[in-house]
PDB file of C-alpha atoms and ligand atoms in Angstrom:
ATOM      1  CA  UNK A 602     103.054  92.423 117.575  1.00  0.00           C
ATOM      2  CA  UNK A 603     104.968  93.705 120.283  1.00  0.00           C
ATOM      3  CA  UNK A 604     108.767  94.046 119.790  1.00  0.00           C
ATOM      4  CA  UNK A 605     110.859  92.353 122.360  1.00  0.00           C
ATOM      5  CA  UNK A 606     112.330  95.918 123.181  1.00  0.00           C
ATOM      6  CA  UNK A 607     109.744  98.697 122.820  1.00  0.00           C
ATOM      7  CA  UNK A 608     112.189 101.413 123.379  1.00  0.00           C
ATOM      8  CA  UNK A 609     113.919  99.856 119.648  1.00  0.00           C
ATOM      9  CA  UNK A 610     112.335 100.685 116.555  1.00  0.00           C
ATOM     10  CA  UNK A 611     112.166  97.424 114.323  1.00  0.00           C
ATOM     11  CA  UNK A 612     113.322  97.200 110.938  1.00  0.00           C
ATOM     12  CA  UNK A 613     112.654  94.564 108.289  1.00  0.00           C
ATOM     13  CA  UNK A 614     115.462  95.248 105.542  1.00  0.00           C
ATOM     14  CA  UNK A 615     114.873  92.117 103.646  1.00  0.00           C
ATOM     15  CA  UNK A 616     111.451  91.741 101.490  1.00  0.00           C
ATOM     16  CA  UNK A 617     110.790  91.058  98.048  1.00  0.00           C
ATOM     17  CA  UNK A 618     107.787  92.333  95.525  1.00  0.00           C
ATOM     18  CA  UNK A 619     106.678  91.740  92.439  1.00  0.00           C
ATOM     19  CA  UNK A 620     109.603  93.637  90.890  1.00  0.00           C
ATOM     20  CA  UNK A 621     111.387  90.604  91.851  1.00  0.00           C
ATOM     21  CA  UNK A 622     109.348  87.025  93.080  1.00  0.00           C
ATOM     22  CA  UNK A 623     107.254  88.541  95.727  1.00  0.00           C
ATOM     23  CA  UNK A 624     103.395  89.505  96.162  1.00  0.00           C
ATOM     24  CA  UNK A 625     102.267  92.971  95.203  1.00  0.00           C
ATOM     25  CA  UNK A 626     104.244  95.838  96.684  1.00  0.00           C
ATOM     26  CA  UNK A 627     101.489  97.358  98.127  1.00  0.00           C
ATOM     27  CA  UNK A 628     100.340  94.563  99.963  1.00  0.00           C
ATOM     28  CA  UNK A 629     103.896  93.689 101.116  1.00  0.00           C
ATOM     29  CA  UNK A 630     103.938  97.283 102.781  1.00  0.00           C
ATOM     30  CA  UNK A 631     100.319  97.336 104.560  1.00  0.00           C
ATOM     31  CA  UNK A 632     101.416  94.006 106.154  1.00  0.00           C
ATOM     32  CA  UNK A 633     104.519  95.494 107.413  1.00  0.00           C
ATOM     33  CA  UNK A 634     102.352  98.173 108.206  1.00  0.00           C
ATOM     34  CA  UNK A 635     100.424  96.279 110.367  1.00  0.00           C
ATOM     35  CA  UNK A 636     103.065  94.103 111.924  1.00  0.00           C
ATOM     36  CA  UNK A 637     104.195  96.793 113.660  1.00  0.00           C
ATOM     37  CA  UNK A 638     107.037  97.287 112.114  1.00  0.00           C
ATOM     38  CA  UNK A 639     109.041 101.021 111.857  1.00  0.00           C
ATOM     39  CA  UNK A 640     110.454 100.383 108.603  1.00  0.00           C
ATOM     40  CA  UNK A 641     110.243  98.005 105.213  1.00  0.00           C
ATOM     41  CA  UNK A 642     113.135  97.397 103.162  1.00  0.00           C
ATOM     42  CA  UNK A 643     112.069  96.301 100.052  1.00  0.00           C
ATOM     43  CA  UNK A 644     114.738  94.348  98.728  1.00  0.00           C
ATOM     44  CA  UNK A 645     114.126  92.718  94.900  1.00  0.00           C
ATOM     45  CA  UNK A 646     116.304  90.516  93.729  1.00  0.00           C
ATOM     46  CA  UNK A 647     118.902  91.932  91.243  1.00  0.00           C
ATOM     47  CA  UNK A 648     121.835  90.496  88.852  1.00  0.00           C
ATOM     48  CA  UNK A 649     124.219  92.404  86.946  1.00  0.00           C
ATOM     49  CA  UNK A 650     126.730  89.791  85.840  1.00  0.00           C
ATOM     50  CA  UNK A 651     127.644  89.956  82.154  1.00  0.00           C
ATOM     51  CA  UNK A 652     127.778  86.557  80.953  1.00  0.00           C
ATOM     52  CA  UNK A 653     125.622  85.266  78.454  1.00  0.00           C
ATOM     53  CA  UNK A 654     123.758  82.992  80.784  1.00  0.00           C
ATOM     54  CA  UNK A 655     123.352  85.304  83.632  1.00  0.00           C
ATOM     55  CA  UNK A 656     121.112  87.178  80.937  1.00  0.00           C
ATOM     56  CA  UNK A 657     119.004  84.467  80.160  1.00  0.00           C
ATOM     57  CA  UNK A 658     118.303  83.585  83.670  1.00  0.00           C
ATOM     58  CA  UNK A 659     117.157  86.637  84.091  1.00  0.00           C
ATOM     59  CA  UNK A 660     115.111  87.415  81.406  1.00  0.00           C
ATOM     60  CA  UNK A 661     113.902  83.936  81.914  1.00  0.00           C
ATOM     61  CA  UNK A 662     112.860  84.444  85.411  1.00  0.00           C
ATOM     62  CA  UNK A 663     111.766  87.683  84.939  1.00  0.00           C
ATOM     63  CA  UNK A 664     114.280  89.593  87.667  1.00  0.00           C
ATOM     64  CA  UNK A 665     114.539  92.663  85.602  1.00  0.00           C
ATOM     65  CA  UNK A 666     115.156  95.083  88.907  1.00  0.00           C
ATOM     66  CA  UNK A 667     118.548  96.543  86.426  1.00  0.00           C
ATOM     67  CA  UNK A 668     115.885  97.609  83.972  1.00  0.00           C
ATOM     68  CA  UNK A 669     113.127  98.835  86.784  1.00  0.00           C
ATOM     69  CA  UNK A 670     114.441 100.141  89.069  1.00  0.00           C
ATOM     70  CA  UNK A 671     113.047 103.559  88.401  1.00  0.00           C
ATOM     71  CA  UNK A 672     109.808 102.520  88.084  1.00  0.00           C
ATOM     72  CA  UNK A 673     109.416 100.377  91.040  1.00  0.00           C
ATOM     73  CA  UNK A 674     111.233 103.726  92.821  1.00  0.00           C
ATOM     74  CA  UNK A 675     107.904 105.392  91.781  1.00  0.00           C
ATOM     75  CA  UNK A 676     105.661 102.770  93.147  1.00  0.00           C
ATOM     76  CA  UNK A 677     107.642 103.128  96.447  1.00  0.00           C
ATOM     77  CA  UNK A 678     106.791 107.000  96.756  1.00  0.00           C
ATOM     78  CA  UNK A 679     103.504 106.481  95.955  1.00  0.00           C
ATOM     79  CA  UNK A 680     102.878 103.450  98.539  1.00  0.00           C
ATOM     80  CA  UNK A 681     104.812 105.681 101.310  1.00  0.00           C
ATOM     81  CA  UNK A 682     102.524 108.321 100.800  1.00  0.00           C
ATOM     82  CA  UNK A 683      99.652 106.422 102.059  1.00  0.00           C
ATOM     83  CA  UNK A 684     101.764 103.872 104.550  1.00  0.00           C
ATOM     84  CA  UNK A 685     101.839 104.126 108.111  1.00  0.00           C
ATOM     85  CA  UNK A 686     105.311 102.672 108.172  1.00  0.00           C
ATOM     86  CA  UNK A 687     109.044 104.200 106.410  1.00  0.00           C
ATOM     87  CA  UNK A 688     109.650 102.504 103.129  1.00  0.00           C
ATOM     88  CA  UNK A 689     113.362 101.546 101.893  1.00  0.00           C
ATOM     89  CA  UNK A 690     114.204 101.494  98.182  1.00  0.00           C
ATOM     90  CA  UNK A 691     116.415  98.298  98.650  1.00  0.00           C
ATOM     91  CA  UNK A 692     117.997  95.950  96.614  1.00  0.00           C
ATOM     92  CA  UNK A 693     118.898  92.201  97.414  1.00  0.00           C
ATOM     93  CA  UNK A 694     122.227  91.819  94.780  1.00  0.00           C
ATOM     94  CA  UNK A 695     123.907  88.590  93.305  1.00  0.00           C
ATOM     95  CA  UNK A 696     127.386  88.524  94.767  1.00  0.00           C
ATOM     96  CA  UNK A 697     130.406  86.769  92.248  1.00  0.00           C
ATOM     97  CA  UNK A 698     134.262  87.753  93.319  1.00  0.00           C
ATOM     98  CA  UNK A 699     134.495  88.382  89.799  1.00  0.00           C
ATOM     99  CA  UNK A 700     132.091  90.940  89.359  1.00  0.00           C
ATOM    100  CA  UNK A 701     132.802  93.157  91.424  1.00  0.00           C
ATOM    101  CA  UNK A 702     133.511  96.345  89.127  1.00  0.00           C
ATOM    102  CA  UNK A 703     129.645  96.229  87.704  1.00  0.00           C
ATOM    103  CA  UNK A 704     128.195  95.821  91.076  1.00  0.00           C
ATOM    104  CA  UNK A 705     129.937  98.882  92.237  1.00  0.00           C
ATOM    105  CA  UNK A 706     129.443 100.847  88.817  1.00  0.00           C
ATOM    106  CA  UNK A 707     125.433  99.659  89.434  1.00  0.00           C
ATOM    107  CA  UNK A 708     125.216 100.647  92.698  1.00  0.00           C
ATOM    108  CA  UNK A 709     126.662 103.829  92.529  1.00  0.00           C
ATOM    109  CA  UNK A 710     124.916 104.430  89.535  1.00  0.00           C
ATOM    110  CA  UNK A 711     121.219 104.065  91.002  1.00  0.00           C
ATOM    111  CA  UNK A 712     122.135 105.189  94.925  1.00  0.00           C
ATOM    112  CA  UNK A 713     119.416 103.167  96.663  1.00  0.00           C
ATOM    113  CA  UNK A 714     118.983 103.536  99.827  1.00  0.00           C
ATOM    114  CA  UNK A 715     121.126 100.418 100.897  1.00  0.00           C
ATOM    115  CA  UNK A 716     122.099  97.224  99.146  1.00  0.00           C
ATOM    116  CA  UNK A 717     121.924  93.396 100.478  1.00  0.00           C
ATOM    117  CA  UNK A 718     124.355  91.082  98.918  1.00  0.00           C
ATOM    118  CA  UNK A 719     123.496  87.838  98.313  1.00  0.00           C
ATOM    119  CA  UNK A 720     126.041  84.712  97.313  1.00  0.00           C
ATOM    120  CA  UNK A 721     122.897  82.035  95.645  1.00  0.00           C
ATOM    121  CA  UNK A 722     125.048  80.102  93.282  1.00  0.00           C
ATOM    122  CA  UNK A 723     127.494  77.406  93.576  1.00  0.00           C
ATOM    123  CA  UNK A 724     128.843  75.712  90.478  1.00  0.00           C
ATOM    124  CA  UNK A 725     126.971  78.141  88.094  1.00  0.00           C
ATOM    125  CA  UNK A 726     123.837  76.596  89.989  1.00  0.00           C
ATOM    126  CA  UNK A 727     121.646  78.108  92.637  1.00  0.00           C
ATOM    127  CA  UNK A 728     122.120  76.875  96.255  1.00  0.00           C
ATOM    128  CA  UNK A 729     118.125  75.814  96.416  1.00  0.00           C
ATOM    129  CA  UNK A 730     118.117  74.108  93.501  1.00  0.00           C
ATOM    130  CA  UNK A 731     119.063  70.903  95.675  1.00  0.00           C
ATOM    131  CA  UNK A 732     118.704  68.213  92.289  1.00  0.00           C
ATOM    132  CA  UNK A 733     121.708  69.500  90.976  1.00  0.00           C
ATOM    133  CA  UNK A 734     124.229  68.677  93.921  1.00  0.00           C
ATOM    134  CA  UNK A 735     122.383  65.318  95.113  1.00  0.00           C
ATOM    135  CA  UNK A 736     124.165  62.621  92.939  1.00  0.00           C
ATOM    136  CA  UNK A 737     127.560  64.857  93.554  1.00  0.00           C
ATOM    137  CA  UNK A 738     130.505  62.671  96.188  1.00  0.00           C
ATOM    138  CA  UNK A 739     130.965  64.176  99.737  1.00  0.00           C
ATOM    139  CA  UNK A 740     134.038  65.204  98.798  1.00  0.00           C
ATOM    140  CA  UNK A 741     132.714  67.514  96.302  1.00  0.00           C
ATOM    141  CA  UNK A 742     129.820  68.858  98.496  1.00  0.00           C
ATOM    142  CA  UNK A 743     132.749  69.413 101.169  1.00  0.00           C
ATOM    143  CA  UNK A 744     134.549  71.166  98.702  1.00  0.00           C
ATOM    144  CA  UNK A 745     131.720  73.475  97.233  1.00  0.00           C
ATOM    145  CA  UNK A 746     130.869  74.058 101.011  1.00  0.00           C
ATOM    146  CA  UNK A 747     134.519  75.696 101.120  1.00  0.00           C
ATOM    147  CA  UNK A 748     133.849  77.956  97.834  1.00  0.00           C
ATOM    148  CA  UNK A 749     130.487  78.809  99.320  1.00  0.00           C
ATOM    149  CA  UNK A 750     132.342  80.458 102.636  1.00  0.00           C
ATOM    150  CA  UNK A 751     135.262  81.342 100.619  1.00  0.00           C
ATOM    151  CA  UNK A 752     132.594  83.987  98.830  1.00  0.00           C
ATOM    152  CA  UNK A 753     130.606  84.800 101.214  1.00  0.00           C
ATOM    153  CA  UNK A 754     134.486  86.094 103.084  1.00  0.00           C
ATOM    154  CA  UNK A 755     135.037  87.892  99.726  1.00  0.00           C
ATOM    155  CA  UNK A 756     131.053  89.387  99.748  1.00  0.00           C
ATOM    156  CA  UNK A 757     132.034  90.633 103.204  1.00  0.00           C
ATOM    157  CA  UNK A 758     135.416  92.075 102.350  1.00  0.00           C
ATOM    158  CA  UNK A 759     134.173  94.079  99.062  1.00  0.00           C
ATOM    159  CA  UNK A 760     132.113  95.847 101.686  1.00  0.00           C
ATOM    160  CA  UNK A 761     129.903  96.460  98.581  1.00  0.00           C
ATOM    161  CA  UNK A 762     126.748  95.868 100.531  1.00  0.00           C
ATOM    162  CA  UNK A 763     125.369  97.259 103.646  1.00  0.00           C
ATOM    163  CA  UNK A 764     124.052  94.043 104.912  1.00  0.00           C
ATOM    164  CA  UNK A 765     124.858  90.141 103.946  1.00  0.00           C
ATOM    165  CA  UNK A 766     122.146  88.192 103.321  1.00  0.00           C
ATOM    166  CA  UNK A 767     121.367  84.532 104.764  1.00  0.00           C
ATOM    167  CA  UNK A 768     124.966  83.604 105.711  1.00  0.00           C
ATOM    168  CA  UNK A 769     125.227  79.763 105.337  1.00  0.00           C
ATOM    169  CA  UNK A 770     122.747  79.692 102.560  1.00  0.00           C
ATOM    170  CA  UNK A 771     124.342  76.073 102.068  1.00  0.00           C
ATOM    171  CA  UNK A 772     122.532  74.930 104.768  1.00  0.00           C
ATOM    172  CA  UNK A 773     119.436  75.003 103.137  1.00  0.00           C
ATOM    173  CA  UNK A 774     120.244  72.637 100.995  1.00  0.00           C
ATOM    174  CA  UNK A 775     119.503  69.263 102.200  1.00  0.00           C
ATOM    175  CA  UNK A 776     122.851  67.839 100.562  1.00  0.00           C
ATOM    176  CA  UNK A 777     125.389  70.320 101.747  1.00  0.00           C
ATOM    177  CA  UNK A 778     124.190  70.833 105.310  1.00  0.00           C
ATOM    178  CA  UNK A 779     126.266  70.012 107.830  1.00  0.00           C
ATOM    179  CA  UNK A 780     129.309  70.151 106.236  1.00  0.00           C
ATOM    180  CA  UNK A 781     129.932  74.409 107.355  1.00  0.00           C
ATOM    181  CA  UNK A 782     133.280  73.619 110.311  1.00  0.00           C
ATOM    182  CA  UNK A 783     134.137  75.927 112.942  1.00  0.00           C
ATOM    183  CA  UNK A 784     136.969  77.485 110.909  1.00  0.00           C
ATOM    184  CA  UNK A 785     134.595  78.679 108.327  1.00  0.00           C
ATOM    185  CA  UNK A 786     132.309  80.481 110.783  1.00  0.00           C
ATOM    186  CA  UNK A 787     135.776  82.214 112.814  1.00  0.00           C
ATOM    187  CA  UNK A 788     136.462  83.129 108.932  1.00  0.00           C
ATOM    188  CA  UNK A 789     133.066  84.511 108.419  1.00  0.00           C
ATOM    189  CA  UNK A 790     132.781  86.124 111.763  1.00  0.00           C
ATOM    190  CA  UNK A 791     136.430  87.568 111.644  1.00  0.00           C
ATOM    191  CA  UNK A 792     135.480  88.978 108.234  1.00  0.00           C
ATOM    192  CA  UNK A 793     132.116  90.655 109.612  1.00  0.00           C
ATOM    193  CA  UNK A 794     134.208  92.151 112.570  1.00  0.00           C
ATOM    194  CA  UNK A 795     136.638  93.697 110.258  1.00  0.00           C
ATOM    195  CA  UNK A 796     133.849  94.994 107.821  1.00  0.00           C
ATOM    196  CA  UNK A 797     131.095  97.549 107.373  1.00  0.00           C
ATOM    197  CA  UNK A 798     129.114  95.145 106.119  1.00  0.00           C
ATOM    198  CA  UNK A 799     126.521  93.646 108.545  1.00  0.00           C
ATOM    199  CA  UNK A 800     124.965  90.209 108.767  1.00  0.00           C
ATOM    200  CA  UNK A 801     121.586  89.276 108.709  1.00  0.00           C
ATOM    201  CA  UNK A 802     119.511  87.077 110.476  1.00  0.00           C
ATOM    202  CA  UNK A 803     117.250  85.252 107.623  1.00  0.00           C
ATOM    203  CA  UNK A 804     113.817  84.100 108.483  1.00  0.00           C
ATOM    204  CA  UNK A 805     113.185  83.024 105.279  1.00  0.00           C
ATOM    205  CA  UNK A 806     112.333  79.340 105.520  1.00  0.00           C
ATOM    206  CA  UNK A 807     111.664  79.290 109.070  1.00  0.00           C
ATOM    207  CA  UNK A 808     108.086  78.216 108.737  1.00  0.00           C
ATOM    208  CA  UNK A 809     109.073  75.617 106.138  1.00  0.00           C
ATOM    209  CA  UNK A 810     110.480  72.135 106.441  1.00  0.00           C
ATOM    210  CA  UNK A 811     114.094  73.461 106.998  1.00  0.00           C
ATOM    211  CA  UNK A 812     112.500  75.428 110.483  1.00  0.00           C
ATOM    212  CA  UNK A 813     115.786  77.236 111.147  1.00  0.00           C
ATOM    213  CA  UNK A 814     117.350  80.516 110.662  1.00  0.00           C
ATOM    214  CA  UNK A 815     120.595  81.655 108.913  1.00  0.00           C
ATOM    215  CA  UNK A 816     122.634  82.054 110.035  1.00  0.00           C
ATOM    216  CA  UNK A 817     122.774  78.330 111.929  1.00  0.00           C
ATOM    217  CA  UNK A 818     122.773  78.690 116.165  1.00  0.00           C
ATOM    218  CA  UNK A 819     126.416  78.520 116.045  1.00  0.00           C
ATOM    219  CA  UNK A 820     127.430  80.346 113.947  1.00  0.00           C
ATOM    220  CA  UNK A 821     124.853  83.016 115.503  1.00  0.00           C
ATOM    221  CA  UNK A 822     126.792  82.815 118.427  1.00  0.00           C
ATOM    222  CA  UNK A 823     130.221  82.850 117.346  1.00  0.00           C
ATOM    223  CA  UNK A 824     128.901  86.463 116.262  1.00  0.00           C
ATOM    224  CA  UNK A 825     127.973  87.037 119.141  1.00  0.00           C
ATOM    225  CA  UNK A 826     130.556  86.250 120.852  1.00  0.00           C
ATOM    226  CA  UNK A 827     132.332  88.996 118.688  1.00  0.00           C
ATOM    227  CA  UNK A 828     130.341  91.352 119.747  1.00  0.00           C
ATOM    228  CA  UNK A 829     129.100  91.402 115.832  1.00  0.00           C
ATOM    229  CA  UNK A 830     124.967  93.042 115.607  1.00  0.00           C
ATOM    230  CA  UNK A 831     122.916  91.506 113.000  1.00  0.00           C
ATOM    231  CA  UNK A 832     120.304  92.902 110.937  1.00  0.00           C
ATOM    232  CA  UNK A 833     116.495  91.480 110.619  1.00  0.00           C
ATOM    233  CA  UNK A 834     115.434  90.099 107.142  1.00  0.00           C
ATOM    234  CA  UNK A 835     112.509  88.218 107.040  1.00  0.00           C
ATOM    235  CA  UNK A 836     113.199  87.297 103.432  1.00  0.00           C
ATOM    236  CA  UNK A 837     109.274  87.404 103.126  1.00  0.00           C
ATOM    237  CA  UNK A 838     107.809  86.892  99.500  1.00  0.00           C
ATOM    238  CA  UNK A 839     104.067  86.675 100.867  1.00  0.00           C
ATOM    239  CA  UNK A 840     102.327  89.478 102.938  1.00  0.00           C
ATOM    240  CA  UNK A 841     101.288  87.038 105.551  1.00  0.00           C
ATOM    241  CA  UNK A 842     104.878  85.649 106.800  1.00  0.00           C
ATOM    242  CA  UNK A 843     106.105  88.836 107.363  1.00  0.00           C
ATOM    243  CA  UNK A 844     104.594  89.039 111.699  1.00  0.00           C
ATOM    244  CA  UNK A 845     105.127  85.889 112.568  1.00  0.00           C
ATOM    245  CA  UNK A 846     108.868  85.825 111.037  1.00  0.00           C
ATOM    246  CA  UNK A 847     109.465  89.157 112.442  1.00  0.00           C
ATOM    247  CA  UNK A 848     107.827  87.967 115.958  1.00  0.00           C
ATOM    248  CA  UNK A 849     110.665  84.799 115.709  1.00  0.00           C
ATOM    249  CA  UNK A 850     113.748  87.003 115.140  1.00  0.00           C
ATOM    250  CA  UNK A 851     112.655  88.946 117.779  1.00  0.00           C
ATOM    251  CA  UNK A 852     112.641  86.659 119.895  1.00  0.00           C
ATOM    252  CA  UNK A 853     115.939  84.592 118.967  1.00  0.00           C
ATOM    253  CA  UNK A 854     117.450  88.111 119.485  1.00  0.00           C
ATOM    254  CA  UNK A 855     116.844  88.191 122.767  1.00  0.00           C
ATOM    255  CA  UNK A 856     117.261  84.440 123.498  1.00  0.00           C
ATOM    256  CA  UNK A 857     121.452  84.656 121.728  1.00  0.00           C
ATOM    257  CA  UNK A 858     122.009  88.368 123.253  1.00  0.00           C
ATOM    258  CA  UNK A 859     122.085  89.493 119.689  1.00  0.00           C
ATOM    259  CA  UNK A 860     121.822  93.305 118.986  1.00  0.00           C
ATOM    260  CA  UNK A 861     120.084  94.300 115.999  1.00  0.00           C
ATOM    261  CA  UNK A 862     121.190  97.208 114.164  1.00  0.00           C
ATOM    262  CA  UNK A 863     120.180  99.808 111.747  1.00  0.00           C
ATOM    263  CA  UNK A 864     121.312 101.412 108.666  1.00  0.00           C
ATOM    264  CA  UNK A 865     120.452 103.457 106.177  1.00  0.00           C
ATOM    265  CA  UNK A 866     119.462 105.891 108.446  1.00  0.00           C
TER     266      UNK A 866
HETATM  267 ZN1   ZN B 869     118.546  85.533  98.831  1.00  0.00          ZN
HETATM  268 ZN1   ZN B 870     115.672  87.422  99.419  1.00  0.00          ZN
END
């Protein structure tokens, strides 16, 4: 793969392993490897929320990154030792407003080398899980569209994170798309210009039947209008995705006069 800018070094931050829902780590990282990329964040999902039913979500879908942490931190030393491309110890966080105080007490706690934060539920539900909002009246998919934004605003004002993930997650669900307005992406793009937190732009069902990226066209260029960069996430769970996603980005980069930008460095 050639990057669109050669001078640039490229950065996936987003990728998952199997300390979260992706392939093997060490196959995540030779593909990376051998898409040409500079560096790998690897990015496993992680939830710290106290409730009762946050736990048994997570023990039932076996996102245990809070307990593992360390140990996948080991298997990332190792790998980079034998990798021909720089390795981030990420994390890809569950964002509530009301949780804020254990996300920063976790985070500080563990110092990885950045942090993604990630807004996946509406209505105690997860965005994807599109059964759950079908049956639901427009005006309640309008209004969940507004609490969707109206955390995603609060993600990017906690500044918790160094990068927001997917930013109009809704979207992907068949039943809330289209309902994101013009005053929610100024919102969202007035929040990213006044924040250290940077968006990304998502590849993570671009090969699928939704075939876009997050964030949507427009509200990639309302951020770039602002002068806002974005960061690349391929969102990849499967070794193979991870060139031809990156390959994509690249490319809508260049096409929206999008700069990408780095951190953790
Ligand atoms: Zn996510
Ligand atoms: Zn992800």
């Amino acid at each position: 793969m050639t990057p669109a800018n050669a001078e640039t070094a490229v950065h996936d931050y987003h990728v998952h392993s199997n300390y979260s829902d992706g392939a093997f780590l060490r196959r995540m990282v030779d593909a990376a490897a051998s898409a040409g990329l500079d560096g790998v964040g690897i990015a496993d999902h992680c939830n710290v929320f106290p409730s009762e039913d946050a736990r048994r979500h997570r023990r039932a879908l076996g996102f245990n990154l809070d307990l593992t942490y360390e140990r996948r931190r080991e298997a990332i030393e190792d790998v980079c030792e034998r990798a021909d491309v720089r390795v981030f110890d990420a994390v890809e966080m569950d964002y509530h407003p009301d949780h804020e105080g254990e996300i920063r007490e976790f985070l500080d706690d563990t110092g990885f080398d950045y942090a993604v934060g990630s807004v996946h539920d509406l209505d105690g539900v997860n965005v994807h899980f599109a059964a759950h909002f079908a049956d639901k009246s427009e005006e309640e998919h309008r209004a969940l569209v507004d609490r969707y934004f109206e955390k995603l605003v609060a993600l990017v004002d906690s500044e918790l994170f160094a990068i927001a993930a997917h930013p109009d997650l809704v979207e992907r669900n068949p039943h809330l798309r289209g309902f994101a307005t013009d005053d929610h992406y100024e919102r969202v793009a007035d929040a990213f210009e006044r924040s250290r937190t940077v968006p990304e732009i998502n590849a993570g069902r671009l090969l699928d039947d939704y075939g876009e990226f997050h964030p949507a066209p427009e509200l990639l260029d309302t951020l770039a209008d602002r002068g806002v960069g974005v960061t690349v996430g391929t969102d990849s769970h499967e070794p193979d995705v991870i060139a031809p996603r990156v390959e994509a980005i690249e490319e809508e980069l260049t096409e929206r006069g999008l700069e990408s930008v780095t951190v953790a460095e």
